[in-house]
Every structure is written in C-alpha cells, then in structure tokens.
Amino acid sequence: MSNPHQSAYRQIMKATSIFGGVQFYQIILTIVRTKIVAVLLGTQGMGIAGLLTSVTTLISGLTNFGLGVSAVKNVAEANATGDLKRVAIVSGVLKKLVWITGFIGMAVVLILSPWLSEWTFGNNDYTLAFIGLSGTMLLVTLTSGQYVLLQGLQRMTDLAKANVLGATLALFVSVPLYYYYGLDGIAPAMVLSALTALVVAFYFGSKVSMASVPLASSTIVKEGKEMVKMGLLLSLSGVIATASAYLIRIYISRTGGVEDVGLFNAGFAIVNTYVGMIFAAMATDYYPRLSAVANSLDKARQLINQQAEMALLILGPLLIVFLIFLKFAIVLLYSAQFVGVIGMVQWIVLAIFLKAVTWAMGFMLLARGASKLFFYSELVANIYGLILNILGYYLLGLEGLGISFFVGYVLSIIQTFLILKIRYAFRFEIELYKTFFMQFIMALVCFLLVRYIKSSYSYLLASPLIVFVCIYSYSALNSRINLIELVKSRLTK
C-alpha cells in the first residue's frame, strides 16, 4: 500500500485511539452509573429517567439554536487570526448568547411543566420534577458554552479533563440521592449533576486568558446572527431525532408501560453508548479532514471509503464478541430483570454494521455545506424510522423495535448512497465491499447461532468465528497501517 494511503489510515487510527481514551473512561462511568440505577431503581426508574431526559434534551435542542455546533467554527476562525481582540469579541458574544438561550430553555420548561408531566406520564405527578429540571436548561447551556470555547481555542487537554472530571463528580453526587430517595431522587440527581458539570467547566474555562472588550448591541446581533444561522438547521435535525425518540418512548409507555420504556432505554444505551465511543472518537478528527478535501470529489470519496473500512475493521470483532456474550453483558451491566431486551439488542448489533457505512457517508453533506439537503435527508430518515418503530413495537413488542432499527438502516444506507451518487458521483471501492461483506457475514452467522441454538453449544460453535474475525481484522489493519511497526514505535516513545 502506498505511503499516502498508509498515512491516511494511520491518521484515522491515531485519532480513534486518542479521543477514544476519554470516551472509554466516560463509558466506564456510564456502566457503573447504569448498574447502580438498575439495581437501586429497577426498570421503572430507568423508564422515568429516560422520559425526563428525553424531554429536557428535546427542549434544550429547540432553544440552544445550534450554538454547540456553529460557535466552535466561529471561535476557531477567530483564534486562527491571532487577533486577541477578535477572539475576545467572539467569545464574549458566545457567553452572552448561552445565557440568553439558557434562560429561554429554563422559562419554557418552567411554564410548560404541568403540560410536560401530562404529555409525558399521563398525569401531573411529575410537575414539580419538571419545575426543578427547568434549572438544568440554563446549567447545561452554560456548560456547553464553556466546552465550545475550549474546543474552538484548541484547548483539547482542558476539554478532556473537564469532561472526565465533570462526569466523575456527577456520579458521586447522584448516587446518594438514588440510594436515599429512590425514584424521588431522579430529578434532584439530574439537577445536581448538571450543576457539578458546570462548576468543573467554568474552572477549566477560567484558565483561558481573555482580554476584556466592550460589546455593543450591534456587535452582539451581527456576530450572534452568524453563529445561530449556521447551526440552526443542524440543530433542527437533532431536535427532530430527539423528538422521534421522545414520541416512541411515549408510545411504548402508553401501550406497554414504563417498564418497557426502561428496557428500551437499556437496550439502546448498551449499543449507542459503548459502540458510540468509536463513532464519537472518529468523528472528532474525520469531519474536519473530510471538510478540507470536500471540494475534490475523488479525495473525498477515497477518504469516506477509508473511514468506513476502518470503522468496520475496528467495530467488527467488538460487535461479534458482544453479540455472542450479550446475555452475560446485560446481566453484568444491568441485572437479570433486563434479559427480556436481548432479542431487540441482537438486531441492533447487526444493524451497526450498516450504520458504520451510512455514518461515514453522511458527513459528506456537512463537509460540502449542503446543510439543507442534510436536514431533509435526516427528516425523511426520522419519519420512516418513527413509523417503523411504532409498527415494530405494535406487532412484535421489544424485539420488533430491534427489527425496525435494522430495517431503518437498510433504508438509510440506500438513501444516503443514492443522494451522494446522484449529487457527487460517489461510489464504493472494492476494498470496502470486501471488508463489509466479510464482517457482516460473520456477524450474521453468530446472530443465527445465538438465536437458534439455545444451549452452551452456541458458545462453542461461535468461538472459532471470534478467532477468525479477530485475525481477519488484525491482518487487514496491519496491511493498511503496518500495525506491528506502529505499536512498536508507540511503545518506544
């Protein structure tokens, strides 16, 4: 393989390992917190927490105007000029905007609290909980503002420390509330966790030396308009996704009960949290690199294929091991009460192979600045995803949700590919086809084994497949990045 190709693959691996470290630690904390909540509060507690989080996340997405996405670009551009006054102006406008949007979010939840309780739980029992949670709208928005500032100024070490320390302290302050107050401690724990994260974020944000400059109203409007304009469509697409998740939870709650919502949350958390680590780590580096070459369709196509390959090679062995030992993982991460979600999660794991390719392609629209097309594509995907989820749960219960998730990603990969092919003459390269089909076929065999051989023989038969897929991924990675040499150089350093 040529050096330019090897460098590209190595860059992907390097970024994944660096940013994956922070993600991994946060996942460990998530495992601990989830286990504690599952043991202390059970499926009902998981369901209540999931519904409260869905509502606050939805309203936050509606009222933050996409500043968490767009303002990073503005701060980074100002920082690149080397003009300290310009950096101070942009940062000052950002700080004012997060206060404004934070208060808007707080007011919305505060005013709508009786209706939010009625819409979400079918009664007014959680009105006080929503009143208390209204404060988290301000706290979370202010925290996000500090993270944007650190990221835009390339203070990645401080950003990583803020995330890790904030998450750690949030765990320690929330557990006593769960222990002593049970279900009544869920909302207070969410508020205290948000406050803890804000204190930590401000601590690291205070390390940034910033000049003090007066800000005229016209400056705030001009700079703020640019920040809000860019992120609005992206924010709306996120709101639609959150609204879709909220609606399916409401449907499950009304049709099957809060316990099923808890199982649904647990099942998706297993995959989205732990597998999402890989996607989040990759995206930190992948998106800006793709943006840099987006105007060259050949280079962009090559990078998309490379990124999808690496995602599959890294995720393949993890997903297959997870698929085989899923029951043990669920009992370990939650409790025996949650084994009813196994069927759903098996289908979701199988769908992640499709998601890896769809995810890599989806960034092309953002990198090319086609935010409207991205928005409409996400809107359509969320609409048929919601319909499929409701239909799946109505017909087959929780396992139907897993099947609908899989079918949704079959449609999504077709939709995204056709958009890129028609607009940018995109195509898959032969190496990606080989990697995808090899990994997916192995996963499909394991899927069938664990579903239809209900005994310890399934583990015995599946073990050689684990060895095979690990050897395959290792061999493929080594051919692309010279893995042995790379590891040796890292150990030497």
CSV table of C-alpha atoms in Angstrom, one decimal:
chain,number,residue,atom,x,y,z
A,1,MET,CA,0.0,0.0,0.0
A,2,SER,CA,1.3,3.5,-0.9
A,3,ASN,CA,2.5,5.8,1.8
A,4,PRO,CA,-0.2,8.4,1.2
A,5,HIS,CA,-2.8,5.7,1.8
A,6,GLN,CA,-1.0,4.4,4.8
A,7,SER,CA,-0.7,7.9,6.3
A,8,ALA,CA,-4.5,8.4,5.9
A,9,TYR,CA,-5.3,5.1,7.6
A,10,ARG,CA,-2.8,5.8,10.4
A,11,GLN,CA,-4.4,9.2,11.0
A,12,ILE,CA,-7.7,7.6,11.4
A,13,MET,CA,-6.3,5.0,13.8
A,14,LYS,CA,-4.4,7.7,15.8
A,15,ALA,CA,-7.4,9.9,16.2
A,16,THR,CA,-9.6,7.0,17.2
A,17,SER,CA,-7.1,5.9,19.9
A,18,ILE,CA,-6.5,9.4,21.3
A,19,PHE,CA,-10.1,10.5,21.5
A,20,GLY,CA,-11.3,7.0,22.3
A,21,GLY,CA,-9.4,7.1,25.6
A,22,VAL,CA,-11.6,9.8,27.0
A,23,GLN,CA,-14.7,8.1,25.6
A,24,PHE,CA,-13.7,4.8,27.1
A,25,TYR,CA,-13.3,6.3,30.6
A,26,GLN,CA,-16.7,8.0,30.3
A,27,ILE,CA,-18.2,4.7,29.3
A,28,ILE,CA,-16.8,3.0,32.3
A,29,LEU,CA,-18.5,5.7,34.4
A,30,THR,CA,-21.7,5.1,32.4
A,31,ILE,CA,-21.5,1.4,33.1
A,32,VAL,CA,-21.1,2.0,36.8
A,33,ARG,CA,-23.9,4.6,36.9
A,34,THR,CA,-26.3,2.4,34.8
A,35,LYS,CA,-25.6,-0.6,37.0
A,36,ILE,CA,-26.3,1.4,40.2
A,37,VAL,CA,-29.6,2.9,38.7
A,38,ALA,CA,-30.7,-0.6,37.5
A,39,VAL,CA,-30.1,-2.1,41.0
A,40,LEU,CA,-31.5,0.7,43.1
A,41,LEU,CA,-34.4,1.9,40.9
A,42,GLY,CA,-35.1,-1.1,38.6
A,43,THR,CA,-36.8,-0.9,35.2
A,44,GLN,CA,-39.3,1.7,36.4
A,45,GLY,CA,-36.6,4.0,37.5
A,46,MET,CA,-34.8,3.5,34.2
A,47,GLY,CA,-38.0,4.4,32.3
A,48,ILE,CA,-38.7,7.5,34.4
A,49,ALA,CA,-35.1,8.7,34.0
A,50,GLY,CA,-35.3,8.1,30.2
A,51,LEU,CA,-38.5,10.0,29.8
A,52,LEU,CA,-37.3,13.0,31.8
A,53,THR,CA,-34.0,13.1,29.9
A,54,SER,CA,-35.8,12.8,26.6
A,55,VAL,CA,-38.0,15.9,27.4
A,56,THR,CA,-35.2,18.1,28.6
A,57,THR,CA,-32.9,17.1,25.8
A,58,LEU,CA,-35.7,17.9,23.3
A,59,ILE,CA,-36.3,21.3,24.7
A,60,SER,CA,-32.6,22.1,25.0
A,61,GLY,CA,-32.2,21.3,21.3
A,62,LEU,CA,-35.1,23.6,20.5
A,63,THR,CA,-33.8,26.5,22.5
A,64,ASN,CA,-30.0,26.4,22.1
A,65,PHE,CA,-30.0,27.5,18.4
A,66,GLY,CA,-27.2,25.1,17.5
A,67,LEU,CA,-24.5,27.1,19.3
A,68,GLY,CA,-22.8,23.9,20.3
A,69,VAL,CA,-22.1,23.2,16.7
A,70,SER,CA,-21.8,26.5,15.0
A,71,ALA,CA,-19.9,28.6,17.6
A,72,VAL,CA,-16.9,26.2,17.6
A,73,LYS,CA,-16.3,27.3,14.0
A,74,ASN,CA,-16.6,31.0,14.9
A,75,VAL,CA,-14.2,30.7,17.9
A,76,ALA,CA,-11.7,28.6,15.9
A,77,GLU,CA,-11.7,31.1,13.0
A,78,ALA,CA,-11.1,34.0,15.3
A,79,ASN,CA,-8.3,32.1,17.1
A,80,ALA,CA,-6.6,31.3,13.8
A,81,THR,CA,-6.3,35.0,13.0
A,82,GLY,CA,-4.1,35.6,16.1
A,83,ASP,CA,-6.1,38.7,16.8
A,84,LEU,CA,-6.7,38.6,20.6
A,85,LYS,CA,-9.3,41.3,20.4
A,86,ARG,CA,-11.2,39.4,17.7
A,87,VAL,CA,-11.1,36.3,19.9
A,88,ALA,CA,-12.4,38.2,22.9
A,89,ILE,CA,-15.3,39.7,20.9
A,90,VAL,CA,-16.4,36.3,19.5
A,91,SER,CA,-16.0,34.7,22.9
A,92,GLY,CA,-17.9,37.5,24.6
A,93,VAL,CA,-20.8,37.2,22.2
A,94,LEU,CA,-20.9,33.5,22.7
A,95,LYS,CA,-21.0,33.9,26.5
A,96,LYS,CA,-23.9,36.3,26.2
A,97,LEU,CA,-25.8,34.1,23.8
A,98,VAL,CA,-25.6,31.0,26.0
A,99,TRP,CA,-27.0,33.0,28.9
A,100,ILE,CA,-29.9,34.2,26.7
A,101,THR,CA,-30.6,30.7,25.3
A,102,GLY,CA,-30.2,29.1,28.6
A,103,PHE,CA,-32.8,31.4,30.2
A,104,ILE,CA,-35.2,30.7,27.3
A,105,GLY,CA,-34.9,27.0,27.8
A,106,MET,CA,-35.4,27.4,31.5
A,107,ALA,CA,-38.5,29.5,31.0
A,108,VAL,CA,-40.0,27.1,28.5
A,109,VAL,CA,-39.7,24.1,30.9
A,110,LEU,CA,-40.9,26.1,33.9
A,111,ILE,CA,-44.0,27.4,32.1
A,112,LEU,CA,-44.9,24.1,30.5
A,113,SER,CA,-44.1,21.9,33.4
A,114,PRO,CA,-47.8,20.8,34.1
A,115,TRP,CA,-48.3,20.0,30.5
A,116,LEU,CA,-45.0,18.3,30.1
A,117,SER,CA,-45.9,16.0,33.0
A,118,GLU,CA,-49.3,15.3,31.5
A,119,TRP,CA,-47.9,14.7,28.0
A,120,THR,CA,-45.1,12.5,29.2
A,121,PHE,CA,-46.6,10.5,32.0
A,122,GLY,CA,-50.3,10.9,31.6
A,123,ASN,CA,-50.7,12.7,34.9
A,124,ASN,CA,-49.5,15.8,36.9
A,125,ASP,CA,-47.4,13.8,39.4
A,126,TYR,CA,-44.1,15.0,37.8
A,127,THR,CA,-44.9,18.7,37.6
A,128,LEU,CA,-42.5,19.5,40.5
A,129,ALA,CA,-39.8,17.4,38.9
A,130,PHE,CA,-40.1,19.4,35.7
A,131,ILE,CA,-40.0,22.7,37.6
A,132,GLY,CA,-36.8,21.5,39.3
A,133,LEU,CA,-35.4,20.4,36.0
A,134,SER,CA,-36.0,23.8,34.4
A,135,GLY,CA,-32.8,24.9,36.0
A,136,THR,CA,-30.8,22.3,34.2
A,137,MET,CA,-31.7,24.1,30.9
A,138,LEU,CA,-29.5,27.0,32.0
A,139,LEU,CA,-26.8,24.9,33.6
A,140,VAL,CA,-26.4,22.6,30.6
A,141,THR,CA,-26.3,25.5,28.1
A,142,LEU,CA,-23.7,27.4,30.1
A,143,THR,CA,-21.6,24.2,30.4
A,144,SER,CA,-21.9,23.7,26.6
A,145,GLY,CA,-20.7,27.3,26.1
A,146,GLN,CA,-17.5,26.6,28.1
A,147,TYR,CA,-16.9,23.4,26.1
A,148,VAL,CA,-17.3,25.3,22.8
A,149,LEU,CA,-14.8,27.9,24.0
A,150,LEU,CA,-12.2,25.3,25.0
A,151,GLN,CA,-12.7,23.3,21.7
A,152,GLY,CA,-12.6,26.4,19.5
A,153,LEU,CA,-9.4,27.6,21.2
A,154,GLN,CA,-7.9,24.1,20.7
A,155,ARG,CA,-7.6,23.6,24.5
A,156,MET,CA,-8.2,19.9,23.9
A,157,THR,CA,-6.4,18.7,27.1
A,158,ASP,CA,-8.5,21.0,29.3
A,159,LEU,CA,-11.7,20.0,27.4
A,160,ALA,CA,-10.9,16.3,28.0
A,161,LYS,CA,-10.2,16.9,31.7
A,162,ALA,CA,-13.4,18.9,32.1
A,163,ASN,CA,-15.5,16.1,30.5
A,164,VAL,CA,-13.8,13.4,32.6
A,165,LEU,CA,-13.8,15.2,35.9
A,166,GLY,CA,-17.4,16.5,35.4
A,167,ALA,CA,-18.7,13.1,34.7
A,168,THR,CA,-16.8,11.5,37.6
A,169,LEU,CA,-18.1,14.1,40.2
A,170,ALA,CA,-21.6,13.9,38.8
A,171,LEU,CA,-21.6,10.1,39.5
A,172,PHE,CA,-20.5,10.6,43.1
A,173,VAL,CA,-23.1,13.3,43.8
A,174,SER,CA,-26.1,11.5,42.2
A,175,VAL,CA,-25.6,8.0,43.8
A,176,PRO,CA,-26.5,9.1,47.4
A,177,LEU,CA,-29.7,10.6,46.1
A,178,TYR,CA,-30.7,7.4,44.3
A,179,TYR,CA,-29.9,5.4,47.4
A,180,TYR,CA,-31.7,7.5,50.0
A,181,TYR,CA,-34.7,8.8,48.0
A,182,GLY,CA,-35.2,6.1,45.3
A,183,LEU,CA,-37.4,7.3,42.4
A,184,ASP,CA,-37.9,10.7,44.1
A,185,GLY,CA,-34.1,11.3,43.8
A,186,ILE,CA,-34.0,11.1,40.0
A,187,ALA,CA,-34.8,14.7,39.2
A,188,PRO,CA,-32.6,16.2,42.0
A,189,ALA,CA,-29.8,13.9,40.9
A,190,MET,CA,-30.1,15.3,37.3
A,191,VAL,CA,-30.0,18.9,38.6
A,192,LEU,CA,-27.0,18.3,40.9
A,193,SER,CA,-25.1,16.5,38.1
A,194,ALA,CA,-25.7,19.4,35.8
A,195,LEU,CA,-24.5,21.9,38.4
A,196,THR,CA,-21.4,19.8,39.1
A,197,ALA,CA,-20.5,19.7,35.4
A,198,LEU,CA,-21.0,23.5,35.1
A,199,VAL,CA,-18.6,24.2,38.1
A,200,VAL,CA,-16.0,22.0,36.5
A,201,ALA,CA,-16.4,23.5,33.1
A,202,PHE,CA,-16.1,27.1,34.5
A,203,TYR,CA,-13.0,26.0,36.4
A,204,PHE,CA,-11.2,24.9,33.2
A,205,GLY,CA,-12.7,27.8,31.2
A,206,SER,CA,-11.3,30.3,33.7
A,207,LYS,CA,-7.8,29.1,32.7
A,208,VAL,CA,-8.2,30.8,29.3
A,209,SER,CA,-6.7,34.3,29.4
A,210,MET,CA,-9.2,36.6,27.6
A,211,ALA,CA,-9.0,40.4,27.0
A,212,SER,CA,-11.9,42.4,28.3
A,213,VAL,CA,-13.6,44.3,25.4
A,214,PRO,CA,-16.9,46.3,25.4
A,215,LEU,CA,-19.6,44.7,23.3
A,216,ALA,CA,-22.1,47.0,21.5
A,217,SER,CA,-25.6,45.7,20.8
A,218,SER,CA,-25.0,45.8,17.1
A,219,THR,CA,-21.8,43.7,17.5
A,220,ILE,CA,-23.8,41.1,19.5
A,221,VAL,CA,-26.5,40.9,16.9
A,222,LYS,CA,-24.1,40.7,14.0
A,223,GLU,CA,-21.8,38.1,15.5
A,224,GLY,CA,-24.6,36.2,17.1
A,225,LYS,CA,-26.6,36.0,13.8
A,226,GLU,CA,-23.7,34.3,12.1
A,227,MET,CA,-23.4,31.7,14.9
A,228,VAL,CA,-27.1,31.0,15.0
A,229,LYS,CA,-27.6,30.9,11.2
A,230,MET,CA,-25.1,28.1,10.6
A,231,GLY,CA,-26.2,25.8,13.4
A,232,LEU,CA,-29.9,26.3,13.1
A,233,LEU,CA,-30.6,23.6,10.5
A,234,LEU,CA,-28.2,21.2,12.2
A,235,SER,CA,-29.9,21.9,15.5
A,236,LEU,CA,-33.3,21.3,14.0
A,237,SER,CA,-32.2,17.9,12.6
A,238,GLY,CA,-31.0,17.0,16.1
A,239,VAL,CA,-34.3,18.2,17.6
A,240,ILE,CA,-36.2,16.0,15.1
A,241,ALA,CA,-34.2,13.0,16.1
A,242,THR,CA,-34.8,13.7,19.8
A,243,ALA,CA,-38.5,14.3,19.2
A,244,SER,CA,-38.7,11.0,17.4
A,245,ALA,CA,-37.0,9.2,20.3
A,246,TYR,CA,-39.4,11.0,22.7
A,247,LEU,CA,-42.5,10.0,20.8
A,248,ILE,CA,-41.6,6.4,20.6
A,249,ARG,CA,-40.9,6.3,24.3
A,250,ILE,CA,-44.4,7.9,24.9
A,251,TYR,CA,-46.0,5.3,22.6
A,252,ILE,CA,-44.2,2.5,24.5
A,253,SER,CA,-45.2,4.0,27.8
A,254,ARG,CA,-48.8,4.3,26.9
A,255,THR,CA,-49.0,0.9,25.1
A,256,GLY,CA,-46.7,-1.4,27.1
A,257,GLY,CA,-45.9,0.6,30.3
A,258,VAL,CA,-43.0,2.4,31.9
A,259,GLU,CA,-41.1,-0.9,32.5
A,260,ASP,CA,-40.9,-1.4,28.7
A,261,VAL,CA,-39.5,2.1,28.3
A,262,GLY,CA,-36.9,1.2,30.8
A,263,LEU,CA,-36.0,-2.0,28.8
A,264,PHE,CA,-36.0,0.0,25.6
A,265,ASN,CA,-33.7,2.6,27.1
A,266,ALA,CA,-31.3,0.0,28.5
A,267,GLY,CA,-31.1,-1.9,25.2
A,268,PHE,CA,-30.3,1.2,23.1
A,269,ALA,CA,-27.9,2.5,25.8
A,270,ILE,CA,-25.9,-0.7,25.6
A,271,VAL,CA,-25.2,-0.2,21.9
A,272,ASN,CA,-25.3,3.6,21.5
A,273,THR,CA,-23.1,4.3,24.5
A,274,TYR,CA,-20.5,1.7,24.1
A,275,VAL,CA,-20.3,1.4,20.3
A,276,GLY,CA,-20.9,5.1,20.0
A,277,MET,CA,-17.5,5.6,21.6
A,278,ILE,CA,-15.9,4.5,18.3
A,279,PHE,CA,-18.0,6.8,16.2
A,280,ALA,CA,-17.5,9.8,18.5
A,281,ALA,CA,-13.8,9.3,18.6
A,282,MET,CA,-13.5,9.0,14.9
A,283,ALA,CA,-15.8,12.0,14.2
A,284,THR,CA,-13.6,14.4,16.1
A,285,ASP,CA,-10.9,14.0,13.5
A,286,TYR,CA,-12.8,12.7,10.5
A,287,TYR,CA,-15.2,15.7,9.9
A,288,PRO,CA,-12.6,18.4,9.7
A,289,ARG,CA,-10.3,16.2,7.5
A,290,LEU,CA,-13.2,15.5,5.1
A,291,SER,CA,-14.2,19.2,5.1
A,292,ALA,CA,-10.6,20.0,3.9
A,293,VAL,CA,-10.9,17.8,0.9
A,294,ALA,CA,-14.6,18.0,0.2
A,295,ASN,CA,-14.1,20.1,-2.9
A,296,SER,CA,-12.2,17.3,-4.5
A,297,LEU,CA,-14.7,14.6,-5.1
A,298,ASP,CA,-12.1,11.9,-5.7
A,299,LYS,CA,-10.2,12.7,-2.5
A,300,ALA,CA,-13.5,12.9,-0.5
A,301,ARG,CA,-14.7,9.6,-2.0
A,302,GLN,CA,-11.4,7.9,-1.1
A,303,LEU,CA,-11.5,9.3,2.5
A,304,ILE,CA,-15.1,8.2,3.0
A,305,ASN,CA,-14.3,4.7,1.9
A,306,GLN,CA,-11.2,4.6,4.1
A,307,GLN,CA,-13.1,5.8,7.1
A,308,ALA,CA,-15.9,3.3,6.6
A,309,GLU,CA,-13.3,0.5,6.2
A,310,MET,CA,-11.5,1.4,9.5
A,311,ALA,CA,-14.8,1.7,11.3
A,312,LEU,CA,-15.8,-1.8,10.2
A,313,LEU,CA,-12.4,-3.4,11.0
A,314,ILE,CA,-12.4,-1.9,14.5
A,315,LEU,CA,-16.0,-2.5,15.3
A,316,GLY,CA,-16.3,-6.0,13.7
A,317,PRO,CA,-14.6,-8.0,16.4
A,318,LEU,CA,-16.1,-6.0,19.2
A,319,LEU,CA,-19.7,-6.4,17.9
A,320,ILE,CA,-19.3,-10.1,17.3
A,321,VAL,CA,-18.0,-10.8,20.8
A,322,PHE,CA,-20.7,-8.6,22.2
A,323,LEU,CA,-23.4,-10.4,20.1
A,324,ILE,CA,-22.2,-13.9,21.4
A,325,PHE,CA,-21.9,-12.9,25.1
A,326,LEU,CA,-24.9,-10.5,25.1
A,327,LYS,CA,-26.8,-12.2,27.9
A,328,PHE,CA,-23.8,-12.0,30.2
A,329,ALA,CA,-23.2,-8.4,29.3
A,330,ILE,CA,-26.8,-7.4,30.1
A,331,VAL,CA,-26.8,-9.1,33.5
A,332,LEU,CA,-23.4,-7.6,34.3
A,333,LEU,CA,-24.3,-4.0,33.1
A,334,TYR,CA,-27.8,-4.0,34.5
A,335,SER,CA,-29.5,-7.0,36.2
A,336,ALA,CA,-31.4,-10.2,35.4
A,337,GLN,CA,-34.6,-8.1,35.1
A,338,PHE,CA,-33.3,-6.8,31.8
A,339,VAL,CA,-32.7,-10.1,29.9
A,340,GLY,CA,-36.0,-9.5,28.1
A,341,VAL,CA,-34.2,-7.0,25.9
A,342,ILE,CA,-31.8,-9.5,24.4
A,343,GLY,CA,-33.8,-10.1,21.2
A,344,MET,CA,-34.0,-6.4,20.5
A,345,VAL,CA,-30.3,-5.7,21.0
A,346,GLN,CA,-29.3,-8.6,18.8
A,347,TRP,CA,-31.0,-6.9,15.8
A,348,ILE,CA,-29.5,-3.6,16.8
A,349,VAL,CA,-26.0,-5.0,16.9
A,350,LEU,CA,-26.5,-6.4,13.4
A,351,ALA,CA,-27.6,-3.0,12.2
A,352,ILE,CA,-24.5,-1.3,13.4
A,353,PHE,CA,-22.5,-2.7,10.5
A,354,LEU,CA,-24.9,-0.8,8.2
A,355,LYS,CA,-24.7,2.3,10.4
A,356,ALA,CA,-20.9,2.3,10.1
A,357,VAL,CA,-21.0,2.8,6.4
A,358,THR,CA,-24.0,5.2,6.5
A,359,TRP,CA,-22.3,7.3,9.2
A,360,ALA,CA,-19.1,7.7,7.1
A,361,MET,CA,-21.1,8.8,4.0
A,362,GLY,CA,-23.4,11.2,6.0
A,363,PHE,CA,-20.6,13.6,6.8
A,364,MET,CA,-20.1,14.4,3.1
A,365,LEU,CA,-23.2,16.6,3.0
A,366,LEU,CA,-22.0,18.7,6.0
A,367,ALA,CA,-18.5,18.9,4.6
A,368,ARG,CA,-19.8,20.2,1.3
A,369,GLY,CA,-22.0,22.8,3.2
A,370,ALA,CA,-25.2,21.1,1.9
A,371,SER,CA,-27.0,21.7,5.3
A,372,LYS,CA,-30.5,21.9,3.8
A,373,LEU,CA,-30.0,18.6,2.0
A,374,PHE,CA,-28.6,17.1,5.2
A,375,PHE,CA,-31.6,18.4,7.1
A,376,TYR,CA,-34.2,17.0,4.7
A,377,SER,CA,-32.4,13.7,4.5
A,378,GLU,CA,-32.4,13.4,8.3
A,379,LEU,CA,-36.0,14.5,8.4
A,380,VAL,CA,-37.1,11.7,6.0
A,381,ALA,CA,-35.0,9.1,7.8
A,382,ASN,CA,-36.5,10.1,11.2
A,383,ILE,CA,-40.1,10.0,9.8
A,384,TYR,CA,-39.8,6.4,8.4
A,385,GLY,CA,-37.7,5.4,11.4
A,386,LEU,CA,-40.5,6.5,13.8
A,387,ILE,CA,-43.2,4.8,11.7
A,388,LEU,CA,-41.1,1.6,11.6
A,389,ASN,CA,-40.5,1.7,15.4
A,390,ILE,CA,-44.2,2.1,16.2
A,391,LEU,CA,-45.2,-0.6,13.7
A,392,GLY,CA,-42.4,-2.9,15.0
A,393,TYR,CA,-43.4,-2.5,18.7
A,394,TYR,CA,-47.1,-2.9,17.8
A,395,LEU,CA,-46.6,-6.1,16.0
A,396,LEU,CA,-43.7,-7.8,17.9
A,397,GLY,CA,-43.0,-5.8,21.1
A,398,LEU,CA,-39.5,-5.0,22.1
A,399,GLU,CA,-37.9,-7.4,19.6
A,400,GLY,CA,-39.9,-5.6,16.9
A,401,LEU,CA,-38.1,-2.4,17.8
A,402,GLY,CA,-34.8,-4.1,17.1
A,403,ILE,CA,-36.1,-5.4,13.7
A,404,SER,CA,-37.4,-1.9,12.8
A,405,PHE,CA,-34.0,-0.4,13.7
A,406,PHE,CA,-32.3,-2.9,11.3
A,407,VAL,CA,-34.8,-2.2,8.5
A,408,GLY,CA,-34.4,1.5,9.1
A,409,TYR,CA,-30.7,1.3,8.5
A,410,VAL,CA,-31.2,-0.8,5.4
A,411,LEU,CA,-33.3,2.1,4.0
A,412,SER,CA,-30.9,4.7,5.4
A,413,ILE,CA,-27.8,3.3,3.7
A,414,ILE,CA,-29.7,3.1,0.4
A,415,GLN,CA,-31.0,6.6,0.8
A,416,THR,CA,-27.6,8.2,1.7
A,417,PHE,CA,-25.8,6.3,-1.1
A,418,LEU,CA,-28.2,7.4,-3.7
A,419,ILE,CA,-28.0,11.0,-2.6
A,420,LEU,CA,-24.2,11.0,-2.8
A,421,LYS,CA,-24.2,9.1,-6.0
A,422,ILE,CA,-26.6,11.5,-7.8
A,423,ARG,CA,-25.1,14.7,-6.4
A,424,TYR,CA,-21.4,13.9,-6.1
A,425,ALA,CA,-20.9,10.8,-8.3
A,426,PHE,CA,-20.0,8.8,-5.2
A,427,ARG,CA,-19.2,5.1,-5.3
A,428,PHE,CA,-18.0,2.3,-3.0
A,429,GLU,CA,-14.5,1.0,-3.6
A,430,ILE,CA,-13.9,-2.8,-3.9
A,431,GLU,CA,-11.9,-2.9,-0.6
A,432,LEU,CA,-14.9,-1.6,1.3
A,433,TYR,CA,-17.2,-4.1,-0.3
A,434,LYS,CA,-14.8,-6.9,0.7
A,435,THR,CA,-14.5,-5.6,4.3
A,436,PHE,CA,-18.2,-5.1,4.8
A,437,PHE,CA,-19.4,-8.4,3.4
A,438,MET,CA,-16.7,-10.4,5.4
A,439,GLN,CA,-17.6,-8.7,8.7
A,440,PHE,CA,-21.3,-8.8,8.1
A,441,ILE,CA,-21.5,-12.4,7.1
A,442,MET,CA,-19.5,-13.4,10.2
A,443,ALA,CA,-21.9,-11.4,12.3
A,444,LEU,CA,-24.9,-12.9,10.6
A,445,VAL,CA,-23.6,-16.4,11.4
A,446,CYS,CA,-23.1,-15.6,15.0
A,447,PHE,CA,-26.6,-13.9,15.1
A,448,LEU,CA,-28.2,-17.1,13.9
A,449,LEU,CA,-26.1,-19.3,16.3
A,450,VAL,CA,-27.1,-17.4,19.4
A,451,ARG,CA,-30.7,-17.1,18.4
A,452,TYR,CA,-31.4,-20.7,17.3
A,453,ILE,CA,-29.1,-22.8,19.4
A,454,LYS,CA,-30.3,-22.4,22.9
A,455,SER,CA,-27.5,-24.0,24.8
A,456,SER,CA,-23.9,-23.7,25.7
A,457,TYR,CA,-23.1,-25.3,22.3
A,458,SER,CA,-23.7,-21.9,20.7
A,459,TYR,CA,-20.6,-20.5,22.6
A,460,LEU,CA,-18.5,-23.5,21.5
A,461,LEU,CA,-19.5,-23.1,17.8
A,462,ALA,CA,-19.1,-19.3,17.9
A,463,SER,CA,-15.7,-19.3,19.4
A,464,PRO,CA,-13.8,-20.2,16.2
A,465,LEU,CA,-15.7,-17.3,14.5
A,466,ILE,CA,-14.4,-14.9,17.1
A,467,VAL,CA,-10.8,-16.1,16.4
A,468,PHE,CA,-11.4,-15.8,12.7
A,469,VAL,CA,-12.8,-12.3,12.7
A,470,CYS,CA,-10.1,-11.0,15.1
A,471,ILE,CA,-7.4,-12.5,12.8
A,472,TYR,CA,-9.1,-11.0,9.7
A,473,SER,CA,-9.4,-7.5,11.3
A,474,TYR,CA,-5.8,-7.6,12.5
A,475,SER,CA,-4.5,-8.8,9.1
A,476,ALA,CA,-6.5,-6.1,7.3
A,477,LEU,CA,-5.4,-3.3,9.7
A,478,ASN,CA,-1.7,-4.5,9.5
A,479,SER,CA,-1.8,-4.3,5.7
A,480,ARG,CA,-3.2,-0.8,5.8
A,481,ILE,CA,-1.2,0.8,8.6
A,482,ASN,CA,1.7,-1.6,9.4
A,483,LEU,CA,0.2,-2.2,12.8
A,484,ILE,CA,3.2,-4.0,14.3
A,485,GLU,CA,5.6,-1.2,13.4
A,486,LEU,CA,3.1,1.4,14.7
A,487,VAL,CA,2.7,-0.4,18.0
A,488,LYS,CA,6.5,-0.8,18.4
A,489,SER,CA,7.0,2.9,17.7
A,490,ARG,CA,4.4,3.9,20.3
A,491,LEU,CA,5.9,1.6,22.9
A,492,THR,CA,9.4,3.0,22.1
A,493,LYS,CA,8.1,6.6,22.6
